[in-house]
Amino acid sequence: MKKVLLLIVLIVCKNNISAQVIFGDAVGSAVDKTSVLMEFSTAGNRGLILPYVTDKTAITTAGSIIFDASTATAAKAKYYNGTAWIDLSVQPANATSYLTIQPPARENTNSKVIIGSNTSSADGILVLESASKAMVLPIATSYQNIINPAPGTMVLLSNGPLKTLAVYNGEQWSFWSY
């Protein structure tokens, strides 16, 4: 009888398990959870800090987003589109002092966390692998509400119907609207 009861509980739990991860609370920001792989709490004014990378030559996976500190005095947030690195910061910043606080990422190619799949051919420390789901960035109403942001901070600004990606390079914010 105990085995049958345990089997029923496991079947019920299996139907309620999802691969979604919410950081900060159990609610998150997305209303429709069916297309979300990873999201963040709407409480507080926070951003996502990109990994600091001092050698991006080994990164070949399209969709990679980093804080490029190859030249610490001219650091920028960048996105790899599969062919070239796209600058998200516009202006360079001196991130030399920050490299002691957040040391550059030294990737161990045998170690990675994959969310959304059991395996992935993509390189990276955190790999979101899904053909139909995405990550929802942390959302804030104003970049000015983020107290003392670190270089490489990304946040989605929600101001009514206008949505803006804000990226901080350590000295100034850059904005990308859609």
PDB file of C-alpha atoms in Angstrom:
ATOM      1  CA  MET A   1       0.000   0.000   0.000  1.00  0.00           C
ATOM      2  CA  LYS A   2       2.842   2.399   0.843  1.00  0.00           C
ATOM      3  CA  LYS A   3       4.440   1.780  -2.556  1.00  0.00           C
ATOM      4  CA  VAL A   4       1.177   2.519  -4.391  1.00  0.00           C
ATOM      5  CA  LEU A   5       0.676   5.726  -2.382  1.00  0.00           C
ATOM      6  CA  LEU A   6       4.268   6.810  -3.054  1.00  0.00           C
ATOM      7  CA  LEU A   7       3.808   6.106  -6.771  1.00  0.00           C
ATOM      8  CA  ILE A   8       0.629   8.221  -6.884  1.00  0.00           C
ATOM      9  CA  VAL A   9       2.367  11.109  -5.074  1.00  0.00           C
ATOM     10  CA  LEU A  10       5.314  10.951  -7.507  1.00  0.00           C
ATOM     11  CA  ILE A  11       2.995  10.973 -10.533  1.00  0.00           C
ATOM     12  CA  VAL A  12       1.077  13.991  -9.195  1.00  0.00           C
ATOM     13  CA  CYS A  13       4.337  15.831  -8.399  1.00  0.00           C
ATOM     14  CA  LYS A  14       5.769  15.016 -11.825  1.00  0.00           C
ATOM     15  CA  ASN A  15       2.840  16.753 -13.501  1.00  0.00           C
ATOM     16  CA  ASN A  16       3.408  19.886 -11.409  1.00  0.00           C
ATOM     17  CA  ILE A  17       7.187  20.171 -11.872  1.00  0.00           C
ATOM     18  CA  SER A  18       8.526  22.777 -14.283  1.00  0.00           C
ATOM     19  CA  ALA A  19      11.992  23.803 -15.370  1.00  0.00           C
ATOM     20  CA  GLN A  20      11.461  27.455 -14.536  1.00  0.00           C
ATOM     21  CA  VAL A  21      13.720  29.186 -12.018  1.00  0.00           C
ATOM     22  CA  ILE A  22      12.657  32.383 -10.210  1.00  0.00           C
ATOM     23  CA  PHE A  23      15.255  34.330  -8.233  1.00  0.00           C
ATOM     24  CA  GLY A  24      14.111  36.467  -5.310  1.00  0.00           C
ATOM     25  CA  ASP A  25      10.576  35.232  -4.699  1.00  0.00           C
ATOM     26  CA  ALA A  26       8.062  32.643  -5.826  1.00  0.00           C
ATOM     27  CA  VAL A  27       6.080  35.038  -8.041  1.00  0.00           C
ATOM     28  CA  GLY A  28       8.529  36.587 -10.500  1.00  0.00           C
ATOM     29  CA  SER A  29       7.690  39.209 -13.094  1.00  0.00           C
ATOM     30  CA  ALA A  30       6.226  37.265 -16.035  1.00  0.00           C
ATOM     31  CA  VAL A  31       2.451  36.911 -16.129  1.00  0.00           C
ATOM     32  CA  ASP A  32       2.585  34.019 -18.614  1.00  0.00           C
ATOM     33  CA  LYS A  33       4.987  31.433 -17.191  1.00  0.00           C
ATOM     34  CA  THR A  34       4.765  29.048 -20.167  1.00  0.00           C
ATOM     35  CA  SER A  35       7.485  30.845 -22.140  1.00  0.00           C
ATOM     36  CA  VAL A  36       9.836  31.650 -19.258  1.00  0.00           C
ATOM     37  CA  LEU A  37      12.913  29.631 -18.312  1.00  0.00           C
ATOM     38  CA  MET A  38      14.468  32.004 -15.763  1.00  0.00           C
ATOM     39  CA  GLU A  39      13.194  35.223 -14.201  1.00  0.00           C
ATOM     40  CA  PHE A  40      13.680  37.527 -11.247  1.00  0.00           C
ATOM     41  CA  SER A  41      11.586  38.974  -8.455  1.00  0.00           C
ATOM     42  CA  THR A  42       9.850  42.277  -9.073  1.00  0.00           C
ATOM     43  CA  ALA A  43      10.588  43.321  -5.487  1.00  0.00           C
ATOM     44  CA  GLY A  44      13.434  45.786  -5.111  1.00  0.00           C
ATOM     45  CA  ASN A  45      15.502  47.558  -7.704  1.00  0.00           C
ATOM     46  CA  ARG A  46      18.130  45.109  -8.831  1.00  0.00           C
ATOM     47  CA  GLY A  47      20.013  44.221 -11.950  1.00  0.00           C
ATOM     48  CA  LEU A  48      21.907  41.250 -13.285  1.00  0.00           C
ATOM     49  CA  ILE A  49      25.716  41.557 -13.140  1.00  0.00           C
ATOM     50  CA  LEU A  50      27.458  40.043 -16.145  1.00  0.00           C
ATOM     51  CA  PRO A  51      30.592  37.930 -15.666  1.00  0.00           C
ATOM     52  CA  TYR A  52      33.838  39.885 -16.041  1.00  0.00           C
ATOM     53  CA  VAL A  53      35.924  38.318 -18.803  1.00  0.00           C
ATOM     54  CA  THR A  54      39.545  39.245 -19.584  1.00  0.00           C
ATOM     55  CA  ASP A  55      39.952  36.912 -22.576  1.00  0.00           C
ATOM     56  CA  LYS A  56      36.926  36.527 -24.829  1.00  0.00           C
ATOM     57  CA  THR A  57      38.765  34.755 -27.678  1.00  0.00           C
ATOM     58  CA  ALA A  58      37.568  31.304 -26.580  1.00  0.00           C
ATOM     59  CA  ILE A  59      33.889  32.352 -26.483  1.00  0.00           C
ATOM     60  CA  THR A  60      32.241  31.085 -29.667  1.00  0.00           C
ATOM     61  CA  THR A  61      28.626  30.594 -28.592  1.00  0.00           C
ATOM     62  CA  ALA A  62      26.143  33.006 -30.155  1.00  0.00           C
ATOM     63  CA  GLY A  63      24.055  34.750 -27.513  1.00  0.00           C
ATOM     64  CA  SER A  64      26.889  35.081 -24.984  1.00  0.00           C
ATOM     65  CA  ILE A  65      26.735  38.322 -22.989  1.00  0.00           C
ATOM     66  CA  ILE A  66      29.791  39.434 -20.984  1.00  0.00           C
ATOM     67  CA  PHE A  67      31.448  42.421 -19.364  1.00  0.00           C
ATOM     68  CA  ASP A  68      34.590  42.579 -21.500  1.00  0.00           C
ATOM     69  CA  ALA A  69      37.498  43.607 -19.282  1.00  0.00           C
ATOM     70  CA  SER A  70      40.172  42.506 -21.806  1.00  0.00           C
ATOM     71  CA  THR A  71      41.421  46.059 -21.557  1.00  0.00           C
ATOM     72  CA  ALA A  72      40.525  46.988 -17.977  1.00  0.00           C
ATOM     73  CA  THR A  73      40.771  50.718 -18.688  1.00  0.00           C
ATOM     74  CA  ALA A  74      38.309  50.433 -21.598  1.00  0.00           C
ATOM     75  CA  ALA A  75      35.800  47.829 -20.362  1.00  0.00           C
ATOM     76  CA  LYS A  76      32.399  47.382 -22.009  1.00  0.00           C
ATOM     77  CA  ALA A  77      29.372  45.101 -21.891  1.00  0.00           C
ATOM     78  CA  LYS A  78      29.214  43.051 -25.095  1.00  0.00           C
ATOM     79  CA  TYR A  79      27.006  40.524 -26.842  1.00  0.00           C
ATOM     80  CA  TYR A  80      28.285  37.859 -29.269  1.00  0.00           C
ATOM     81  CA  ASN A  81      25.968  37.382 -32.257  1.00  0.00           C
ATOM     82  CA  GLY A  82      27.816  34.334 -33.613  1.00  0.00           C
ATOM     83  CA  THR A  83      30.065  36.348 -35.896  1.00  0.00           C
ATOM     84  CA  ALA A  84      31.144  39.476 -34.044  1.00  0.00           C
ATOM     85  CA  TRP A  85      31.010  41.134 -30.634  1.00  0.00           C
ATOM     86  CA  ILE A  86      28.326  43.839 -30.421  1.00  0.00           C
ATOM     87  CA  ASP A  87      29.030  46.707 -28.046  1.00  0.00           C
ATOM     88  CA  LEU A  88      26.237  47.325 -25.524  1.00  0.00           C
ATOM     89  CA  SER A  89      28.044  50.016 -23.511  1.00  0.00           C
ATOM     90  CA  VAL A  90      28.694  52.668 -26.193  1.00  0.00           C
ATOM     91  CA  GLN A  91      31.427  54.358 -24.094  1.00  0.00           C
ATOM     92  CA  PRO A  92      34.328  52.497 -22.427  1.00  0.00           C
ATOM     93  CA  ALA A  93      34.904  52.604 -18.659  1.00  0.00           C
ATOM     94  CA  ASN A  94      37.866  52.032 -16.389  1.00  0.00           C
ATOM     95  CA  ALA A  95      37.044  48.833 -14.487  1.00  0.00           C
ATOM     96  CA  THR A  96      40.523  48.258 -13.038  1.00  0.00           C
ATOM     97  CA  SER A  97      39.464  48.709  -9.408  1.00  0.00           C
ATOM     98  CA  TYR A  98      36.435  46.436  -9.864  1.00  0.00           C
ATOM     99  CA  LEU A  99      38.524  43.483 -11.038  1.00  0.00           C
ATOM    100  CA  THR A 100      39.729  42.984  -7.457  1.00  0.00           C
ATOM    101  CA  ILE A 101      36.132  42.852  -6.205  1.00  0.00           C
ATOM    102  CA  GLN A 102      34.775  40.512  -8.897  1.00  0.00           C
ATOM    103  CA  PRO A 103      37.699  38.584 -10.329  1.00  0.00           C
ATOM    104  CA  PRO A 104      37.501  37.743 -14.042  1.00  0.00           C
ATOM    105  CA  ALA A 105      35.680  34.517 -14.903  1.00  0.00           C
ATOM    106  CA  ARG A 106      38.006  31.608 -15.479  1.00  0.00           C
ATOM    107  CA  GLU A 107      35.836  29.101 -17.197  1.00  0.00           C
ATOM    108  CA  ASN A 108      36.237  25.421 -16.579  1.00  0.00           C
ATOM    109  CA  THR A 109      34.797  23.928 -19.777  1.00  0.00           C
ATOM    110  CA  ASN A 110      33.798  20.798 -17.866  1.00  0.00           C
ATOM    111  CA  SER A 111      31.654  22.793 -15.432  1.00  0.00           C
ATOM    112  CA  LYS A 112      28.421  24.519 -16.341  1.00  0.00           C
ATOM    113  CA  VAL A 113      24.865  24.846 -15.164  1.00  0.00           C
ATOM    114  CA  ILE A 114      22.219  24.106 -17.779  1.00  0.00           C
ATOM    115  CA  ILE A 115      18.635  25.248 -17.247  1.00  0.00           C
ATOM    116  CA  GLY A 116      15.925  23.996 -19.597  1.00  0.00           C
ATOM    117  CA  SER A 117      17.591  20.839 -20.900  1.00  0.00           C
ATOM    118  CA  ASN A 118      19.610  17.861 -19.741  1.00  0.00           C
ATOM    119  CA  THR A 119      22.474  18.641 -22.132  1.00  0.00           C
ATOM    120  CA  SER A 120      23.774  21.511 -24.228  1.00  0.00           C
ATOM    121  CA  SER A 121      26.566  21.952 -26.742  1.00  0.00           C
ATOM    122  CA  ALA A 122      26.828  25.647 -25.833  1.00  0.00           C
ATOM    123  CA  ASP A 123      29.852  26.826 -23.883  1.00  0.00           C
ATOM    124  CA  GLY A 124      29.327  28.936 -20.789  1.00  0.00           C
ATOM    125  CA  ILE A 125      29.028  29.008 -17.039  1.00  0.00           C
ATOM    126  CA  LEU A 126      25.235  29.365 -17.052  1.00  0.00           C
ATOM    127  CA  VAL A 127      23.510  27.996 -20.163  1.00  0.00           C
ATOM    128  CA  LEU A 128      19.814  28.529 -20.826  1.00  0.00           C
ATOM    129  CA  GLU A 129      18.875  25.865 -23.375  1.00  0.00           C
ATOM    130  CA  SER A 130      15.360  25.959 -24.785  1.00  0.00           C
ATOM    131  CA  ALA A 131      13.799  26.346 -28.206  1.00  0.00           C
ATOM    132  CA  SER A 132      10.656  27.982 -26.803  1.00  0.00           C
ATOM    133  CA  LYS A 133      11.537  29.676 -23.501  1.00  0.00           C
ATOM    134  CA  ALA A 134      13.616  32.694 -22.521  1.00  0.00           C
ATOM    135  CA  MET A 135      15.047  34.553 -19.548  1.00  0.00           C
ATOM    136  CA  VAL A 136      13.252  37.621 -18.223  1.00  0.00           C
ATOM    137  CA  LEU A 137      15.757  40.188 -16.982  1.00  0.00           C
ATOM    138  CA  PRO A 138      15.304  41.930 -13.638  1.00  0.00           C
ATOM    139  CA  ILE A 139      12.815  44.772 -14.084  1.00  0.00           C
ATOM    140  CA  ALA A 140      12.981  48.247 -12.498  1.00  0.00           C
ATOM    141  CA  THR A 141      11.025  51.428 -13.128  1.00  0.00           C
ATOM    142  CA  SER A 142      14.191  53.566 -13.212  1.00  0.00           C
ATOM    143  CA  TYR A 143      17.922  52.885 -13.431  1.00  0.00           C
ATOM    144  CA  GLN A 144      18.364  55.657 -10.861  1.00  0.00           C
ATOM    145  CA  ASN A 145      16.664  53.419  -8.276  1.00  0.00           C
ATOM    146  CA  ILE A 146      19.545  50.917  -8.451  1.00  0.00           C
ATOM    147  CA  ILE A 147      21.875  51.997  -5.658  1.00  0.00           C
ATOM    148  CA  ASN A 148      25.607  51.709  -6.397  1.00  0.00           C
ATOM    149  CA  PRO A 149      25.422  49.452  -9.485  1.00  0.00           C
ATOM    150  CA  ALA A 150      28.441  47.340 -10.395  1.00  0.00           C
ATOM    151  CA  PRO A 151      29.989  47.525 -13.859  1.00  0.00           C
ATOM    152  CA  GLY A 152      28.249  45.052 -16.141  1.00  0.00           C
ATOM    153  CA  THR A 153      24.837  45.531 -14.513  1.00  0.00           C
ATOM    154  CA  MET A 154      21.898  44.901 -16.851  1.00  0.00           C
ATOM    155  CA  VAL A 155      18.255  45.687 -16.092  1.00  0.00           C
ATOM    156  CA  LEU A 156      15.043  46.010 -18.074  1.00  0.00           C
ATOM    157  CA  LEU A 157      13.382  49.360 -17.422  1.00  0.00           C
ATOM    158  CA  SER A 158       9.609  49.306 -17.573  1.00  0.00           C
ATOM    159  CA  ASN A 159       8.075  52.702 -18.078  1.00  0.00           C
ATOM    160  CA  GLY A 160       4.549  52.066 -19.315  1.00  0.00           C
ATOM    161  CA  PRO A 161       4.532  50.625 -22.836  1.00  0.00           C
ATOM    162  CA  LEU A 162       8.206  51.534 -23.426  1.00  0.00           C
ATOM    163  CA  LYS A 163      10.678  48.798 -22.489  1.00  0.00           C
ATOM    164  CA  THR A 164      14.371  49.713 -22.334  1.00  0.00           C
ATOM    165  CA  LEU A 165      17.465  47.590 -21.722  1.00  0.00           C
ATOM    166  CA  ALA A 166      19.867  49.545 -19.503  1.00  0.00           C
ATOM    167  CA  VAL A 167      23.531  48.495 -19.259  1.00  0.00           C
ATOM    168  CA  TYR A 168      25.989  50.053 -16.787  1.00  0.00           C
ATOM    169  CA  ASN A 169      29.703  50.023 -17.651  1.00  0.00           C
ATOM    170  CA  GLY A 170      30.985  51.377 -14.333  1.00  0.00           C
ATOM    171  CA  GLU A 171      30.803  55.035 -15.306  1.00  0.00           C
ATOM    172  CA  GLN A 172      27.589  55.542 -17.267  1.00  0.00           C
ATOM    173  CA  TRP A 173      24.413  53.826 -18.398  1.00  0.00           C
ATOM    174  CA  SER A 174      23.631  52.913 -22.019  1.00  0.00           C
ATOM    175  CA  PHE A 175      20.051  52.392 -23.162  1.00  0.00           C
ATOM    176  CA  TRP A 176      18.533  50.158 -25.831  1.00  0.00           C
ATOM    177  CA  SER A 177      14.793  50.555 -26.489  1.00  0.00           C
ATOM    178  CA  TYR A 178      12.448  48.384 -28.460  1.00  0.00           C
TER     179      TYR A 178
END
